[in-house]
PDB file of C-alpha atoms in Angstrom:
ATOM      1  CA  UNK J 208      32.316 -24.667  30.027  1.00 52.00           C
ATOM      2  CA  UNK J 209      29.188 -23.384  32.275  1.00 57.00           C
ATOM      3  CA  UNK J 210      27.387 -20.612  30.985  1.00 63.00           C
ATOM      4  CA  UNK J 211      28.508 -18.436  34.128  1.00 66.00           C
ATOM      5  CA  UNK J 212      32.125 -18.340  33.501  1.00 74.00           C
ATOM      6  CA  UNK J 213      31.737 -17.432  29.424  1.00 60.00           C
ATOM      7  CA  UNK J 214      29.203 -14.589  30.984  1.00 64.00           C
ATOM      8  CA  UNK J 215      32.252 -13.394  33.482  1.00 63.00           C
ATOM      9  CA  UNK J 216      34.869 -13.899  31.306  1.00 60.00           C
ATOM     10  CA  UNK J 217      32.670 -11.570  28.912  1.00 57.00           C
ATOM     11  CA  UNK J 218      32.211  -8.858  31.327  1.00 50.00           C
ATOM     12  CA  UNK J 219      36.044  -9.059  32.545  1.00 54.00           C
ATOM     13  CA  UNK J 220      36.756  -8.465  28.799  1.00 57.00           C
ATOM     14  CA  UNK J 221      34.221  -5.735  28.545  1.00 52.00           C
ATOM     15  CA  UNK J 222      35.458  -4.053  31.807  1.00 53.00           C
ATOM     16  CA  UNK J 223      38.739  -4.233  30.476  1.00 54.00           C
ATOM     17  CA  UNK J 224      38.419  -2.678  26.906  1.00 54.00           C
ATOM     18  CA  UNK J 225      36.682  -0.472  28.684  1.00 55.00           C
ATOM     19  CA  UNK J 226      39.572   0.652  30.659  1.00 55.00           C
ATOM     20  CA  UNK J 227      41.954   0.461  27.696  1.00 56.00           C
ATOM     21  CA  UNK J 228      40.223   2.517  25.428  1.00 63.00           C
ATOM     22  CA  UNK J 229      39.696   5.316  28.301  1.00 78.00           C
ATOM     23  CA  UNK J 230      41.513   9.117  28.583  1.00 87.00           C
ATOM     24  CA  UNK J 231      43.006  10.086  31.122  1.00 89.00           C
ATOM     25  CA  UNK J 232      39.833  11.833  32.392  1.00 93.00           C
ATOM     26  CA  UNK J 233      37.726   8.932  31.748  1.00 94.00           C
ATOM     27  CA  UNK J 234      40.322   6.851  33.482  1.00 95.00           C
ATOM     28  CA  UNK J 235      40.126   9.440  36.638  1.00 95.00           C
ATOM     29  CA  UNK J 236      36.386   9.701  36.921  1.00 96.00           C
ATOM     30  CA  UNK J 237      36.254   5.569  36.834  1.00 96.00           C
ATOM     31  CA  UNK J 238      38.799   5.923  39.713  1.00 97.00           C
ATOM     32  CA  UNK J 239      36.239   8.584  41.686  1.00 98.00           C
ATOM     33  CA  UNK J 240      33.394   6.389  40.449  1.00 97.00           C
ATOM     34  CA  UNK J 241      35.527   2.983  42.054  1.00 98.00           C
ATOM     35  CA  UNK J 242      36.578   4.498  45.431  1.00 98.00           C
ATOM     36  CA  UNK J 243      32.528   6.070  46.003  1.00 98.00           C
ATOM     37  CA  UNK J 244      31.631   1.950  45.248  1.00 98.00           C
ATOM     38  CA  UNK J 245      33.987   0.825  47.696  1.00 98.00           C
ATOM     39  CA  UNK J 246      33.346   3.382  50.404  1.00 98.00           C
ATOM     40  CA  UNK J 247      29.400   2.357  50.340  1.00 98.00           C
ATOM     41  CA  UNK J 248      30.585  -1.332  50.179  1.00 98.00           C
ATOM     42  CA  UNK J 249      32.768  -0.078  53.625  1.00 98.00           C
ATOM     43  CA  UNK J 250      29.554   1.746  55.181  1.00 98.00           C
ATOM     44  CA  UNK J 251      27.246  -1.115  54.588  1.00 98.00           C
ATOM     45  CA  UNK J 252      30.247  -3.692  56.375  1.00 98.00           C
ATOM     46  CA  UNK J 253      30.574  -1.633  59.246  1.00 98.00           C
ATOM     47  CA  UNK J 254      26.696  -0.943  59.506  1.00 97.00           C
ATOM     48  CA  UNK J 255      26.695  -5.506  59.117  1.00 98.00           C
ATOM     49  CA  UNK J 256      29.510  -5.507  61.776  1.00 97.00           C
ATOM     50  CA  UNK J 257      31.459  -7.665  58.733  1.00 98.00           C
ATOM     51  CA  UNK J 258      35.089  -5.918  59.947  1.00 98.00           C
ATOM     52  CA  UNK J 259      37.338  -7.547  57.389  1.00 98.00           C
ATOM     53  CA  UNK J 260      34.859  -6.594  54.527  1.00 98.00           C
ATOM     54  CA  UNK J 261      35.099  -2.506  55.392  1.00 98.00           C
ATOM     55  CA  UNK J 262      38.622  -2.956  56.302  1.00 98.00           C
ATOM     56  CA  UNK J 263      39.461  -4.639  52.343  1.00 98.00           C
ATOM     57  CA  UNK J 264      37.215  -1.628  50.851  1.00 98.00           C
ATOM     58  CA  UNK J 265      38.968   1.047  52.726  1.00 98.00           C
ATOM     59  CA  UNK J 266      42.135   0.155  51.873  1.00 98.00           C
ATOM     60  CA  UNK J 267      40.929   0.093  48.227  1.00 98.00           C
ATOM     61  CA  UNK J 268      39.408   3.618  48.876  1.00 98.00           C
ATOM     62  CA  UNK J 269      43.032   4.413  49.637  1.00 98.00           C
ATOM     63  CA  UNK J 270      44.978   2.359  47.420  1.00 98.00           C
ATOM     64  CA  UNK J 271      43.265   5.047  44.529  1.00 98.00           C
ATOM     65  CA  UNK J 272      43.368   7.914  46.890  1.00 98.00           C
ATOM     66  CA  UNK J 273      47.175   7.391  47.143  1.00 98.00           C
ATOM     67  CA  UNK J 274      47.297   6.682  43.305  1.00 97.00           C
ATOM     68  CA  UNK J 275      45.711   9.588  42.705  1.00 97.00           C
ATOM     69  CA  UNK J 276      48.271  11.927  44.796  1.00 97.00           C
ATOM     70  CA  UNK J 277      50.525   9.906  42.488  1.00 96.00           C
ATOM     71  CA  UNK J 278      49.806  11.121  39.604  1.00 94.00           C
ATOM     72  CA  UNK J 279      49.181  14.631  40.103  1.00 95.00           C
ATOM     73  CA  UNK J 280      51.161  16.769  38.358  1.00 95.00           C
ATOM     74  CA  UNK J 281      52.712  19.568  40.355  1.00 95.00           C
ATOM     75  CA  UNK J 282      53.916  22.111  38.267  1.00 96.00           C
ATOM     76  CA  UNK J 283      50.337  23.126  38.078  1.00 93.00           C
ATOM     77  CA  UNK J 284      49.239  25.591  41.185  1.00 93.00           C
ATOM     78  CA  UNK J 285      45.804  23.589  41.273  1.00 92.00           C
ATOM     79  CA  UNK J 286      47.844  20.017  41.997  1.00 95.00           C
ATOM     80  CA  UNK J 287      48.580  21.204  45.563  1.00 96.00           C
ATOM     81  CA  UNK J 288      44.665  21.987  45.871  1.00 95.00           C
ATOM     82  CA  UNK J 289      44.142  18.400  45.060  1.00 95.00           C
ATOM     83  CA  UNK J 290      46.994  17.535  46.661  1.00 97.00           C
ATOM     84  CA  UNK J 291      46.150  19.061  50.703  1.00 97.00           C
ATOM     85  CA  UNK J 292      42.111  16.971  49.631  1.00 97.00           C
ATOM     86  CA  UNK J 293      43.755  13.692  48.799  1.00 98.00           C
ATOM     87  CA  UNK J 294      45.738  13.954  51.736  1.00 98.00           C
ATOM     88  CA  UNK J 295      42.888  14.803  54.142  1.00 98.00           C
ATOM     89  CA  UNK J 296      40.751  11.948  52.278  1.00 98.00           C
ATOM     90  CA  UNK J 297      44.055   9.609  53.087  1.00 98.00           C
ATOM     91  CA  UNK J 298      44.255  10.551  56.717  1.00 98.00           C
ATOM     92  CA  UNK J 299      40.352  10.028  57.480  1.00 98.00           C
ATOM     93  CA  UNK J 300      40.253   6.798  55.410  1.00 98.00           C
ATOM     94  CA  UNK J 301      42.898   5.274  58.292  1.00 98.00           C
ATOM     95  CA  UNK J 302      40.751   6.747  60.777  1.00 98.00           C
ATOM     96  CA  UNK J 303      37.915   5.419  59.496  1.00 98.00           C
ATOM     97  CA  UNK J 304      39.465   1.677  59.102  1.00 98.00           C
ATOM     98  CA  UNK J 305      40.912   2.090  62.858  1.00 98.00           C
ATOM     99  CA  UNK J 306      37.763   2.586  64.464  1.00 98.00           C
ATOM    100  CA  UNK J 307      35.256   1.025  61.999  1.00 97.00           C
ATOM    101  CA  UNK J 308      32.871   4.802  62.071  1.00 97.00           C
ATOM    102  CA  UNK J 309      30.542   5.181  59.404  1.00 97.00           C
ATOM    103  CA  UNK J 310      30.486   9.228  60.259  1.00 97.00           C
ATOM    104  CA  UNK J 311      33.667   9.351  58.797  1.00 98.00           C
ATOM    105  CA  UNK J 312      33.043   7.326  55.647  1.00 98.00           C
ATOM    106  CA  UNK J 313      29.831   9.190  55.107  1.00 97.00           C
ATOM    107  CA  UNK J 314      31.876  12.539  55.290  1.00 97.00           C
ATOM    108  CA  UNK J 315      34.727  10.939  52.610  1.00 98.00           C
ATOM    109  CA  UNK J 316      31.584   9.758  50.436  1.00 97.00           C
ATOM    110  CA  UNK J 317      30.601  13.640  50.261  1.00 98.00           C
ATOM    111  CA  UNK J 318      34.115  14.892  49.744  1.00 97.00           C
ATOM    112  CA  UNK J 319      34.260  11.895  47.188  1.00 98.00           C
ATOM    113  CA  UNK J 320      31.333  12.489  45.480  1.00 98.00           C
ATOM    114  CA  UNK J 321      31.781  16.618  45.388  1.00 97.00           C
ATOM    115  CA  UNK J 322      35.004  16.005  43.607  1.00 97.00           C
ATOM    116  CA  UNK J 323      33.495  13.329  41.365  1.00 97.00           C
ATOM    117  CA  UNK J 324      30.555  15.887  40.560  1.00 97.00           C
ATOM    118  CA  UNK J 325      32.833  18.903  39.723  1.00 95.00           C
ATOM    119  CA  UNK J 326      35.401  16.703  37.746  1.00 95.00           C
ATOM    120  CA  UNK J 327      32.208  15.802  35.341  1.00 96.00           C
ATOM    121  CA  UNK J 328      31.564  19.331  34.816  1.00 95.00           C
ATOM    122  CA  UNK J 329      35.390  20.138  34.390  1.00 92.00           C
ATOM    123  CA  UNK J 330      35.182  16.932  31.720  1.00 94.00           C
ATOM    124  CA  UNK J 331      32.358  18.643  29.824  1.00 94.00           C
ATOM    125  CA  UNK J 332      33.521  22.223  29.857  1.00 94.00           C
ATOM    126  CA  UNK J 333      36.433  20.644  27.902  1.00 92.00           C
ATOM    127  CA  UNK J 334      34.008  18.778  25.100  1.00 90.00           C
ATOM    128  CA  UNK J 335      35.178  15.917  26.851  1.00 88.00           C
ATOM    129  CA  UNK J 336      32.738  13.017  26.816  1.00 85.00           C
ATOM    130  CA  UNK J 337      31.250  11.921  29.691  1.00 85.00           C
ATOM    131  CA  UNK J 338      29.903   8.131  29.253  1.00 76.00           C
ATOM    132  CA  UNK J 339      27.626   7.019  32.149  1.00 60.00           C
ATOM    133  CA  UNK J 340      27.863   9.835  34.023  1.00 49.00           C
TER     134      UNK J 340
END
């Protein structure tokens, strides 16, 4: 077997445990942490003209935006906070696929990456650990 498939298979199983052995709020800053990777992947398509590249890393962006909305719990009056930002994320994300503008992914990075930032410090206040953060 070539070296490079033992040294992806390795890293798939890493990745994995790594997944398994998350909390919930590890498992939901990974998610942040995924969607910020694919919405630079997106900018730096659209910025190469590559149009099916950004389109398959938006929808990822919203395949965990709409997971997220999932998930949220709302019998909690901060869920509908999250709720009305997930949905504006969702909205702009199809905007941003239809017409292939980097404005708008650069705004949903900063949205992105303000939630990301204050979910960390929401993770910490809690004693929760924060690993590569």
């Amino acid at each position: 077997m070539p070296a490079y498939t033992l040294q992806q298979k390795a890293y798939a199983q890493y990745k994995n445990n790594k997944v398994m052995g998350a909390s919930g709020p590890e498992l939901t800053l990974m998610l942040y942490d995924g969607a910020i990777k694919f919405l630079n992947i997106a900018d730096y398509a659209i910025e190469k003209n590559d149009v099916q590249k950004a389109h398959t890393n938006i929808v990822k962006v919203e395949r965990i935006i709409d997971y997220l909305r999932n998930t949220l719990d709302m019998r909690y009056p901060v869920a509908k906070d999250f709720e009305n930002m997930y949905s504006y994320i969702a909205m702009r994300l199809v905007e941003a696929n239809i017409s292939k503008d980097r404005d708008i992914i650069i705004e949903m990075n900063e949205h992105l990456h303000a939630i990301r930032d204050n979910w960390v410090e929401v993770m910490k206040a809690n004693n929760i650990a924060v690993k590569d953060a």
